[in-house]
CSV table of C-alpha atoms in Angstrom, one decimal:
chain,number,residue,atom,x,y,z
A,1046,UNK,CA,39.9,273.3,16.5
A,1047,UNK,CA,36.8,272.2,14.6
A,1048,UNK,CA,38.8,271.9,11.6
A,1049,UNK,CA,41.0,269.5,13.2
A,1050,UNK,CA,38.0,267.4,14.3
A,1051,UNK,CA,36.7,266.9,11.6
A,1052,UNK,CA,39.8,265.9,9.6
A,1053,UNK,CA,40.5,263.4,12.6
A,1054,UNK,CA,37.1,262.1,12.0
A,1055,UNK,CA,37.5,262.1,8.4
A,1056,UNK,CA,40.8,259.8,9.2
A,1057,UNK,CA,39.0,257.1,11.6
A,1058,UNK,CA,36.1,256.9,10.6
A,1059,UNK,CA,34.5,255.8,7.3
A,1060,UNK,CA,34.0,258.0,4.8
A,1061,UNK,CA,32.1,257.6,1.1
A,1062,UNK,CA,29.9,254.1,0.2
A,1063,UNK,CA,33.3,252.5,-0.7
A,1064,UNK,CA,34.7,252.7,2.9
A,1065,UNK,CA,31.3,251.7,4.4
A,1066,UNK,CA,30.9,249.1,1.8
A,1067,UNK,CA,34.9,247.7,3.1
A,1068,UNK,CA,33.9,248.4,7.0
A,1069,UNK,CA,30.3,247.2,7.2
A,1070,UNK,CA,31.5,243.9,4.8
A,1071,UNK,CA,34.3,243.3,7.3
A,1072,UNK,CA,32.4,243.8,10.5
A,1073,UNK,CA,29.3,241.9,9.4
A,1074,UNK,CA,31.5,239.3,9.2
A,1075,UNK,CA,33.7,238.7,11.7
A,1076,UNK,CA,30.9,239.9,14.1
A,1077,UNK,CA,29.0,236.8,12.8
A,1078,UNK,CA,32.2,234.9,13.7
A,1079,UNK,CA,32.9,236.3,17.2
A,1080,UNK,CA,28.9,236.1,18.3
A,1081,UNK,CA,28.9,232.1,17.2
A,1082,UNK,CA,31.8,231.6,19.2
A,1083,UNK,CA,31.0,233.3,22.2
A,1084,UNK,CA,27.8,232.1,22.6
A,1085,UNK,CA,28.7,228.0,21.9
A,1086,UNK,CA,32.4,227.8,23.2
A,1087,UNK,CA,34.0,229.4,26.2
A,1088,UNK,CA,36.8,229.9,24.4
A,1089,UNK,CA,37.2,233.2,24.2
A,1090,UNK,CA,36.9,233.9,28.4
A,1091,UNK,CA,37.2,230.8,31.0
A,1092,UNK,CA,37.8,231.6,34.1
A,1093,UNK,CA,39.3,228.1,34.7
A,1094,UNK,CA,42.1,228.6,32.0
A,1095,UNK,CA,44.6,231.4,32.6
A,1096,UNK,CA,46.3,231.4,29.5
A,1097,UNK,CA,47.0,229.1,26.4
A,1098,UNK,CA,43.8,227.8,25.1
A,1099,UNK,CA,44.3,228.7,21.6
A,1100,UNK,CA,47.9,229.8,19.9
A,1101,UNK,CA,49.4,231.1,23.2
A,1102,UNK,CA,46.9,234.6,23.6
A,1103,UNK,CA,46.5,235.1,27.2
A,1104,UNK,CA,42.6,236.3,27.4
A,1105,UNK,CA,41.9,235.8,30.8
A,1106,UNK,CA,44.9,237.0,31.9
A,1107,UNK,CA,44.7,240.2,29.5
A,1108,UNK,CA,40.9,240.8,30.8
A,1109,UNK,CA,41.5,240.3,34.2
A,1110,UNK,CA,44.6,242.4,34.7
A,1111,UNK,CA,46.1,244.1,31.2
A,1112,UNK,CA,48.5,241.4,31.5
A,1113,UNK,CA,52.4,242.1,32.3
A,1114,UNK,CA,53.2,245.6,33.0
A,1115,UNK,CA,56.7,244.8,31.6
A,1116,UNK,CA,54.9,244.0,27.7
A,1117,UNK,CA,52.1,245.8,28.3
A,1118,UNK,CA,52.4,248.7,30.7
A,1119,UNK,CA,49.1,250.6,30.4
A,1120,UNK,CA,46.7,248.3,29.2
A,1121,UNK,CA,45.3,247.4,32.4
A,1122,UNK,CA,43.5,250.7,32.1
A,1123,UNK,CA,42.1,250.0,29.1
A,1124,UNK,CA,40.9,246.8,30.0
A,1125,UNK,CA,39.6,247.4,33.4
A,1126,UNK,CA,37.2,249.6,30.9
A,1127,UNK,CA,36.4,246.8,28.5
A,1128,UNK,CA,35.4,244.7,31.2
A,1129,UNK,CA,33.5,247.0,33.3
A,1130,UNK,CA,31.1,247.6,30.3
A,1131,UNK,CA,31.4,243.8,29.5
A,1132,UNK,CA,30.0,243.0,32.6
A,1133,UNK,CA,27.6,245.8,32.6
A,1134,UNK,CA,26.0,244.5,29.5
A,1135,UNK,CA,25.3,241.0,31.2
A,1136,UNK,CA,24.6,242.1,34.1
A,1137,UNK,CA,27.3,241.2,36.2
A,1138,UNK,CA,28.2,237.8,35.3
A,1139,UNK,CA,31.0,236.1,33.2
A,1140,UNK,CA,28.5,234.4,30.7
A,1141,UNK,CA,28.0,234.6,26.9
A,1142,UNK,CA,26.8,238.3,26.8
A,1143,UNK,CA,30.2,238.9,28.9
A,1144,UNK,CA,32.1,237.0,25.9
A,1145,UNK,CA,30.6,238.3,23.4
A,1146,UNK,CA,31.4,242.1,24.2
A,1147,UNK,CA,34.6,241.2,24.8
A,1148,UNK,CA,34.8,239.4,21.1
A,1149,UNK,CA,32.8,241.9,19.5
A,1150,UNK,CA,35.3,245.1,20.6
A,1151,UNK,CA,38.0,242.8,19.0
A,1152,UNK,CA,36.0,242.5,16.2
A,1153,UNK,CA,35.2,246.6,16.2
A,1154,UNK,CA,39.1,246.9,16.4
A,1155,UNK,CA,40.3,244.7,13.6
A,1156,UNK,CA,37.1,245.7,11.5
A,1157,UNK,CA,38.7,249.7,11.8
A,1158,UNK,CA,42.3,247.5,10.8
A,1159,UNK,CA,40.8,246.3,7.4
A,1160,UNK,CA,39.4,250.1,7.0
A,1161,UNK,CA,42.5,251.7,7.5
A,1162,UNK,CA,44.5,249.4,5.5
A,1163,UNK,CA,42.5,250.6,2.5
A,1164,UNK,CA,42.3,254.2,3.1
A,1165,UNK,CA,46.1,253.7,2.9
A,1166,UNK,CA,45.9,252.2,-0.2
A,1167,UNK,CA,43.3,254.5,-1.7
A,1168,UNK,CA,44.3,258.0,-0.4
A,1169,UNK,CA,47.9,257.7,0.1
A,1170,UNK,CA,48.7,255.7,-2.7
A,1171,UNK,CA,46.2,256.7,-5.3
A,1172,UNK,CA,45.1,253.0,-6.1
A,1173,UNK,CA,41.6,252.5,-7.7
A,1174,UNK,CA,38.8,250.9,-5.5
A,1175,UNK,CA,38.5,248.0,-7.2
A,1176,UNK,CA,42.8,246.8,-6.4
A,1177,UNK,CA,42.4,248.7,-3.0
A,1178,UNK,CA,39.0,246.3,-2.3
A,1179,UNK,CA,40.6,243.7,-3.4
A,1180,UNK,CA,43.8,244.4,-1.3
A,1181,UNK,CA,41.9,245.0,1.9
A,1182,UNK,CA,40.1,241.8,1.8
A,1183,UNK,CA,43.2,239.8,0.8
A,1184,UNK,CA,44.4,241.3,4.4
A,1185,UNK,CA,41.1,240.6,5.6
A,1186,UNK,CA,41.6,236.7,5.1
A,1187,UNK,CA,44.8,236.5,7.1
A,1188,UNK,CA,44.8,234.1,9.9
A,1189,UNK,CA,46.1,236.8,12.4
A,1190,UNK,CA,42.8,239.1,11.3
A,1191,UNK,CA,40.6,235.9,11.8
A,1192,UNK,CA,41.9,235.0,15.4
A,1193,UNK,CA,41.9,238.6,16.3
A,1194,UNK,CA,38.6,239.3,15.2
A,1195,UNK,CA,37.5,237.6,18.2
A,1196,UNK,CA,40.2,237.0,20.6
A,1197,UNK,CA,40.2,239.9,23.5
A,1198,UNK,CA,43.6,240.7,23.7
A,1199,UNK,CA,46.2,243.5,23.3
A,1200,UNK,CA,47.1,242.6,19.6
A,1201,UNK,CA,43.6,243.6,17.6
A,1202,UNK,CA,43.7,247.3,19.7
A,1203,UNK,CA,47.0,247.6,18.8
A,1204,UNK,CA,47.0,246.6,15.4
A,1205,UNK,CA,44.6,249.3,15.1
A,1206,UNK,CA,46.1,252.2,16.2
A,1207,UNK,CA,49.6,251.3,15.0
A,1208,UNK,CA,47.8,251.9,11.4
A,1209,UNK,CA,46.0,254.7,12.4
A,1210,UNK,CA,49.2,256.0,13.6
A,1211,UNK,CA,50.7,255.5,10.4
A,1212,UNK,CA,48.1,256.9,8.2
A,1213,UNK,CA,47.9,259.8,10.2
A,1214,UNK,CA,51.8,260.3,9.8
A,1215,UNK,CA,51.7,259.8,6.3
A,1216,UNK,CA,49.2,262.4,5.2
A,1217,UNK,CA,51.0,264.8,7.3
A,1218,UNK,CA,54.0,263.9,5.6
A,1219,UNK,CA,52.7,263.8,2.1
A,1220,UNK,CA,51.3,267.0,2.4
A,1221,UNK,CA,54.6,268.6,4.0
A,1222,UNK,CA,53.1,269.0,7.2
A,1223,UNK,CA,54.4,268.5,10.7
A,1224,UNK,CA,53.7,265.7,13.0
A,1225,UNK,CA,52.0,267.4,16.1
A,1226,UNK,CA,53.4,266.5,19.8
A,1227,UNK,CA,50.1,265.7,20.7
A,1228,UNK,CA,49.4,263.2,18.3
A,1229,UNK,CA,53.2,261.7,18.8
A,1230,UNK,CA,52.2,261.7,22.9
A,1231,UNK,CA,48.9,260.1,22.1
A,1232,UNK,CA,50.3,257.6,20.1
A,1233,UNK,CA,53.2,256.7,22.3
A,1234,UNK,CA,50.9,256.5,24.8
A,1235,UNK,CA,48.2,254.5,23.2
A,1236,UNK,CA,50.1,252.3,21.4
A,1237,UNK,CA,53.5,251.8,23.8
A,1238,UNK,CA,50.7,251.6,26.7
A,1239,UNK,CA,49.4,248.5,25.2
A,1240,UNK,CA,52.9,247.2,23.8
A,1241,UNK,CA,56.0,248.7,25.6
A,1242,UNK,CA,58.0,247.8,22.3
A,1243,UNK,CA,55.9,248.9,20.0
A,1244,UNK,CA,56.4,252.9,21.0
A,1245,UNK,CA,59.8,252.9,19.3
A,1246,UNK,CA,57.3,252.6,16.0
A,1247,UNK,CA,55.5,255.6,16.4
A,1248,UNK,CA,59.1,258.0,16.3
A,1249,UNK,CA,60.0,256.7,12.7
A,1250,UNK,CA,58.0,259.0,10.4
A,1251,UNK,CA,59.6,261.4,12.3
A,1252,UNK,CA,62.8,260.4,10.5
A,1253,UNK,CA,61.0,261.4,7.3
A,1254,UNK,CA,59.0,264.8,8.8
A,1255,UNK,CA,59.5,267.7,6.2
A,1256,UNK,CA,62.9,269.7,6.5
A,1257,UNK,CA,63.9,267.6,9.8
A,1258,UNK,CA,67.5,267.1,8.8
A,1259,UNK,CA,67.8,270.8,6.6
A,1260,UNK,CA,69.8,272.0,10.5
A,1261,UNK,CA,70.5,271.8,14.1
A,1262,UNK,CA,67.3,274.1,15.0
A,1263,UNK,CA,64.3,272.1,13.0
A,1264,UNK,CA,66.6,268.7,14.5
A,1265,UNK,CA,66.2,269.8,17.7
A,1266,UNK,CA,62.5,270.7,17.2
A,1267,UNK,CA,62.3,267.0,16.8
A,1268,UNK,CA,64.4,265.6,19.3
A,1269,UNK,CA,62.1,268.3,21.7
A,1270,UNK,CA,58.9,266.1,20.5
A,1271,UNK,CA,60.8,263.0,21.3
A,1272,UNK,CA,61.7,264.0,24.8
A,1273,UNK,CA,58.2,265.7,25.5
A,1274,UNK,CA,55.7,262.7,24.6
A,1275,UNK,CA,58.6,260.1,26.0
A,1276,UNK,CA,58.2,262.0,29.0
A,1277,UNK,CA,55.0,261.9,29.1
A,1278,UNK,CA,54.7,258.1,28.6
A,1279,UNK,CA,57.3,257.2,31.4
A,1280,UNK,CA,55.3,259.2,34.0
A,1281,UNK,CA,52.3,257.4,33.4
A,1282,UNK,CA,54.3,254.2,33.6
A,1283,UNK,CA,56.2,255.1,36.4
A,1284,UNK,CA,53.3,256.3,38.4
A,1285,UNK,CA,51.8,252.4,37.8
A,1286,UNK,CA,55.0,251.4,39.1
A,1287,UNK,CA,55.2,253.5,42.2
A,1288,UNK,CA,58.0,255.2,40.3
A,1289,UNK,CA,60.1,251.6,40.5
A,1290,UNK,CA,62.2,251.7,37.5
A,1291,UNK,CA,64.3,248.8,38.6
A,1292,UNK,CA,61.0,246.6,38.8
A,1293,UNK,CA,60.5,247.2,35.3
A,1294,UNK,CA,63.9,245.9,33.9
A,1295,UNK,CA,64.3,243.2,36.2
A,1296,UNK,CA,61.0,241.6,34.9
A,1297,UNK,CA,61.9,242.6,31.0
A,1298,UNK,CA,65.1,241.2,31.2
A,1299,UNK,CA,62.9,237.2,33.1
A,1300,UNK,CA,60.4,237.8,30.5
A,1301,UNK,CA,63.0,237.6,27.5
A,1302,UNK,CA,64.6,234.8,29.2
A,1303,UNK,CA,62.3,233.0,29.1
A,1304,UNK,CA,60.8,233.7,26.0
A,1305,UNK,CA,63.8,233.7,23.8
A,1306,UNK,CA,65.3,230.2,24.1
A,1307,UNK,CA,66.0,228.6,21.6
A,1308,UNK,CA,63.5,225.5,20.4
A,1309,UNK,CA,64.4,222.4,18.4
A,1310,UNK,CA,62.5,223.3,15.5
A,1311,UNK,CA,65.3,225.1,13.0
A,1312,UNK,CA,65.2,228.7,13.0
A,1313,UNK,CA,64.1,229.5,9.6
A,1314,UNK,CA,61.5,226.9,9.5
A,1315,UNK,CA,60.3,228.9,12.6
A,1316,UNK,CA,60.5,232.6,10.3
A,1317,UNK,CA,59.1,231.0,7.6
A,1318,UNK,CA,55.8,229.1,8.9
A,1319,UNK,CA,54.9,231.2,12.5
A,1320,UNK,CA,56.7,234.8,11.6
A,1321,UNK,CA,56.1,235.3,8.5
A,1322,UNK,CA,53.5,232.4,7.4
A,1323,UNK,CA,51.4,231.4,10.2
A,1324,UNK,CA,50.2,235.5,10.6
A,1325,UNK,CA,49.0,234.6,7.0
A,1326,UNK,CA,48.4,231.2,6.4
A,1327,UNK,CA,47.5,228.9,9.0
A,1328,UNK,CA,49.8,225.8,9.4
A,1329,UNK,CA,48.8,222.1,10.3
A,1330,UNK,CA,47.2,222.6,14.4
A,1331,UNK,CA,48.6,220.4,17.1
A,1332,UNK,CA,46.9,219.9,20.3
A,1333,UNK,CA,48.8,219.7,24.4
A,1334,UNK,CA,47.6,218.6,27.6
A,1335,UNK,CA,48.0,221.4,29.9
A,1336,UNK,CA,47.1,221.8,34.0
A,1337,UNK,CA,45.8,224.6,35.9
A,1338,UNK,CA,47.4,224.1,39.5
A,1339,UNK,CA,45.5,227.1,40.9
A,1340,UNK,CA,41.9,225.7,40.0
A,1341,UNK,CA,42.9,222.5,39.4
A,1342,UNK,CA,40.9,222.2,36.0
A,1343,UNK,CA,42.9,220.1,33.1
A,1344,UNK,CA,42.5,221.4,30.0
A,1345,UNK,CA,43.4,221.0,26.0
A,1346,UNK,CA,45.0,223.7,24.0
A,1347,UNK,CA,45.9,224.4,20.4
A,1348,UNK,CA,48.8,225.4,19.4
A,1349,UNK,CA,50.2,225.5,15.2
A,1350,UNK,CA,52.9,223.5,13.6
A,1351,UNK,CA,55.5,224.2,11.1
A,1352,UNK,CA,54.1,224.0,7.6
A,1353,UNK,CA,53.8,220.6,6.2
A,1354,UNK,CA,52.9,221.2,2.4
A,1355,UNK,CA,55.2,222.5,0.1
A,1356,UNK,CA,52.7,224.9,-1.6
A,1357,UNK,CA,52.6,226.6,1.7
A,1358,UNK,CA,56.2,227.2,1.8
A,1359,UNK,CA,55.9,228.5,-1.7
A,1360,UNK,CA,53.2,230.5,-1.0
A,1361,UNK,CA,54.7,232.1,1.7
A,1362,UNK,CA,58.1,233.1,-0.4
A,1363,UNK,CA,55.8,234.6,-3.7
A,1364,UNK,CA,54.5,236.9,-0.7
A,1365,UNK,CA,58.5,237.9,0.2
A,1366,UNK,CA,59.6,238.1,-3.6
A,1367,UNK,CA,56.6,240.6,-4.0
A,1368,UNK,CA,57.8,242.4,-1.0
A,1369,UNK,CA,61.0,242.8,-1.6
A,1370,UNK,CA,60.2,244.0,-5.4
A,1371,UNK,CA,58.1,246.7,-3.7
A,1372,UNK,CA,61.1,247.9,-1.6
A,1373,UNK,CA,63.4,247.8,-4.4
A,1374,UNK,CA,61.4,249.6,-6.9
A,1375,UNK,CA,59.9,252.1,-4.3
A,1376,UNK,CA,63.2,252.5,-2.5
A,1377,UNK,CA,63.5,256.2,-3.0
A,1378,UNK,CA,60.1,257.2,-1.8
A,1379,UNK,CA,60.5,258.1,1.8
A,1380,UNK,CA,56.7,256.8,2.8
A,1381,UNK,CA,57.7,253.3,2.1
A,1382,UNK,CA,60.7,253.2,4.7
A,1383,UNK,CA,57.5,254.0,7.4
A,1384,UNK,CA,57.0,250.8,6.8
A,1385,UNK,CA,59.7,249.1,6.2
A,1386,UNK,CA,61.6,250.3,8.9
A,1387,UNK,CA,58.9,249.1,11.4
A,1388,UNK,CA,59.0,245.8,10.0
A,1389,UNK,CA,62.5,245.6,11.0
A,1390,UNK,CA,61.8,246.8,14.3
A,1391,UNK,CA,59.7,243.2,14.6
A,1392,UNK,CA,62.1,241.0,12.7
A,1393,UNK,CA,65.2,242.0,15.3
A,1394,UNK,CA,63.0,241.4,18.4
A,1395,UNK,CA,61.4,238.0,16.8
A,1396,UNK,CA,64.0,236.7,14.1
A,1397,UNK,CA,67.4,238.1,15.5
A,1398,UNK,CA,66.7,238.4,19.2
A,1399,UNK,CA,64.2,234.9,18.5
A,1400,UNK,CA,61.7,236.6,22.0
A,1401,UNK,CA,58.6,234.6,21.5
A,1402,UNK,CA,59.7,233.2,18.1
A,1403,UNK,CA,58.3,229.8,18.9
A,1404,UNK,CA,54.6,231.4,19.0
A,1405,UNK,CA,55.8,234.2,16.5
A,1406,UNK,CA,51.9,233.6,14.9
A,1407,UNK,CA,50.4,236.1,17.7
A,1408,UNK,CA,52.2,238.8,17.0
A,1409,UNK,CA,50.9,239.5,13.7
A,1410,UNK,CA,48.8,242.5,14.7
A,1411,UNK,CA,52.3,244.7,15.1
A,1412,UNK,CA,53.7,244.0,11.7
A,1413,UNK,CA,51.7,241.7,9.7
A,1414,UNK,CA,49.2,244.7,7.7
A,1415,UNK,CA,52.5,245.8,6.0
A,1416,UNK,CA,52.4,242.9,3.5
A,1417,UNK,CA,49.5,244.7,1.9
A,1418,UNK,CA,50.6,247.9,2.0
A,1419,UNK,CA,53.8,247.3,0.5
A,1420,UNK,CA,52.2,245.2,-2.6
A,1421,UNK,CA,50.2,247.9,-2.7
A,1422,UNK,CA,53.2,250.0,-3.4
A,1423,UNK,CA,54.2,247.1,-5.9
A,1424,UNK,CA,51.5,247.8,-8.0
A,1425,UNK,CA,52.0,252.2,-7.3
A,1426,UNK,CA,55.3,251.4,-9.3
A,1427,UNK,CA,53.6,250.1,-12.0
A,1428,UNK,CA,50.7,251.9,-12.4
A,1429,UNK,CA,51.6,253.3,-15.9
A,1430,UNK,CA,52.8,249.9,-17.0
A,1431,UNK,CA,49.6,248.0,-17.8
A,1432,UNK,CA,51.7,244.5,-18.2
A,1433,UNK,CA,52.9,243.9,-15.0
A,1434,UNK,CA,50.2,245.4,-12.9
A,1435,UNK,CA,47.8,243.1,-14.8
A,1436,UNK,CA,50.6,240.4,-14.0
A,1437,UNK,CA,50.6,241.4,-10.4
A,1438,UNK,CA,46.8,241.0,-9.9
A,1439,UNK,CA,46.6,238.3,-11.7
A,1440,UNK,CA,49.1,236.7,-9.1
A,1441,UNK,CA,47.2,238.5,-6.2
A,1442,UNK,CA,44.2,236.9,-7.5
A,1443,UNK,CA,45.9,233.0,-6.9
A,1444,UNK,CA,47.2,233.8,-3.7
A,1445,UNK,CA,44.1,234.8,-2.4
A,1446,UNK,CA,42.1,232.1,-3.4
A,1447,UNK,CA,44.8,229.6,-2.0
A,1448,UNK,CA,44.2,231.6,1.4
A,1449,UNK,CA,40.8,231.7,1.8
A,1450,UNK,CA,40.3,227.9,0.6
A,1451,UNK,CA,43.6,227.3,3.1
A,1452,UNK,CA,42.3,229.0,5.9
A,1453,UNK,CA,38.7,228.4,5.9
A,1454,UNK,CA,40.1,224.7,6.0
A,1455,UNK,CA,42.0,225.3,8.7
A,1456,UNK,CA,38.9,227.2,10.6
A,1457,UNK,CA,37.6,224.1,10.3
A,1458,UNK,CA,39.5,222.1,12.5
A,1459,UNK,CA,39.7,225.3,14.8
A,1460,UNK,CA,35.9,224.6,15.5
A,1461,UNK,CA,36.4,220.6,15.5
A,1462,UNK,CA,38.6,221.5,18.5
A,1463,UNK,CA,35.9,223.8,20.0
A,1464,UNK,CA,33.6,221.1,19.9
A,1465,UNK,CA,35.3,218.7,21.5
A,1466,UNK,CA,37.1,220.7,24.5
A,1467,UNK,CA,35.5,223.8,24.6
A,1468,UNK,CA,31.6,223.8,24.7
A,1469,UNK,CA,30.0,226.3,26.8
């Protein structure tokens, strides 16, 4: 048992001046972030404005209640904790201590993200420190890890422990070790509480668990770990629900209704600049009137275009071309299909079933820290060919620096916006 915590310990937590160089850089900085913003803007928690202030994330409503238990059937839990201590720490009132405890778990969360990201890069894939750094703050600069950083919503939690999830699994499988029905039931639970569709994610490195297929006994061992921690994930859900199934499908099948009709802007304009490109690199910003009925309080909110430059478009398919090299040249290592395969998982629900696709940029934190990963595995492939990984940087090097001069623009006008409709 001791053993086990420590190497669980070892796995979340920094370890070595490296990892607390990448974790306390990250943290520093977005905490900066999340403490100006809560404490001049009212942004991050109104009590006026229920939902929609800023690129379609729901704080209030995720705060307040966990949001829908159709999406997100368990985090009410969790957030009834966040806010209890939120509120504890200013004493009772929805202020700017209140916001900023909210916004600085967000930034704990997707600080951990950045972490995790390169401990993947470093332990699993044997990368130096110096391309794993530089990987890890490439991922750092994304627009989804800037808007999480401080936004109190399911996505930065889950984000996290979809990658923990997935570091875990792949040391276990590297090393030709089973995946535990503890950790599969804690991460069903943990990461399908927050994210209903998200718990398919944690069953695929089973697909990949040592001697799974070799015959019927070690297949049912598997299919045993599936039924146990599902099981144990649909009580808990149930038991929110009273043990109403149907009230659960009914409100799935309005939610994707309504979410997954279709929008004038053309499809692959919409996969190109909010799917794929606005999780990245933020797009032009366009503002809406919108109207609380309940309160009675008008308010503006920001919401992101379609990409308007065509560097931005070219930017974004450089990132694909890489990713797709990874996959090809990487396609017989079983690690890589982890992550591949749960990318797919997010392109049928947003690109072929088109649920949410209009406001695809929120939903980064479920798929958007594979782009790293997998030009991490790029450069794995070439790691005795000194050319092309020098090549590969080189690139890597351009596309950050058009990111962090892109988004820091864009950040910009984010705070412009602040300024004019949301001072506290």
């Amino acid at each position: 048992m001791t053993s086990k915590l420590k190497s669980f310990y070892a796995l979340t937590f920094p370890k070595g001046k490296v990892e607390w160089m990448v974790f306390g850089t990250v943290l520093f900085l977005f905490s900066l972030l999340s403490y100006f913003l809560a404490m001049n803007y009212r942004i991050i928690f109104d009590n006026r404005i229920p939902w929609d202030a800023y690129f379609s994330f729901d704080n209030r409503a995720i705060v307040m209640t966990g949001g829908g238990f159709e999406r997100h059937p368990l985090a009410n839990y969790f957030f009834d904790a966040i806010r209890a201590v939120a509120l504890w720490f200013s004493d009772g009132k929805m202020n700017a201590t209140f916001r900023w405890v909210l916004a600085w778990g967000s930034t704990l969360a997707t600080s951990f993200s950045v972490l995790y990201v390169f401990k993947y890069l470093k332990n699993i894939l044997s990368l130096s420190n110096a391309v794993s750094v530089a990987l890890s703050f490439f991922f750092c600069a994304f627009s989804t890890n800037i808007l999480l950083s401080f936004t109190p919503e399911t996505y930065p939690y889950s984000q996290s422990a979809i990658l923990l999830f997935f570091l875990y699994a792949s040391q276990q499988i590297q090393r030709r070790k089973k995946l535990s029905v503890v950790a599969l039931s804690l991460g069903t639970v943990c990461i399908g509480g927050l994210t209903i569709t998200n718990a398919v994610k944690v069953y695929i490195p089973l697909l990949f668990e040592q001697k799974i297929w070799k015959n019927i006994r070690t297949l049912g061992h598997g299919v045993w770990k599936i039924v146990v921690s599902t099981g144990i994930f649909m009580l808990l859900v149930l038991n929110r629900l009273d043990f109403d199934l149907g009230k659960l499908f009914s409100k799935a099948t309005a939610q994707y209704e309504k979410f997954s009709q279709p929008k004038i802007t053309p499809l692959w304009d919409m996969i190109l600049s909010w799917f794929v490109g606005g999780n990245m690199l933020f797009p032009n910003f366009i503002t809406r009137d919108y109207y609380n009925g309940k309160t009675g309080f008008p308010y503006k909110a920001l919401f992101m275009d379609v990409y308007s430059s065509f560097f931005n478009y070219l930017w974004v398919g450089i990132i694909l071309v890489l990713v797709i090299w990874a996959v090809i040249r990487n396609r017989k290592h079983a690690l890589i299909w982890i992550l591949v395969l749960s990318l797919l998982v997010d392109v049928i629900i947003h690109g072929v079933m088109k649920f949410g696709l209009h406001t695809a940029y929120i939903y980064g934190g479920h798929f958007i820290f594979i782009i790293p990963m997998l030009i991490g595995w790029l450069l794995f492939s070439y790691r005795s060919n000194a050319f092309w990984r020098n090549i590969i940087l080189s690139c890597l090097g351009v596309l950050t620096a058009y990111l962090v001069m892109n988004n820091l623009y864009r950040m910009q006008e984010f705070l412009f916006f602040l300024e004019l409709h949301h001072l506290a």
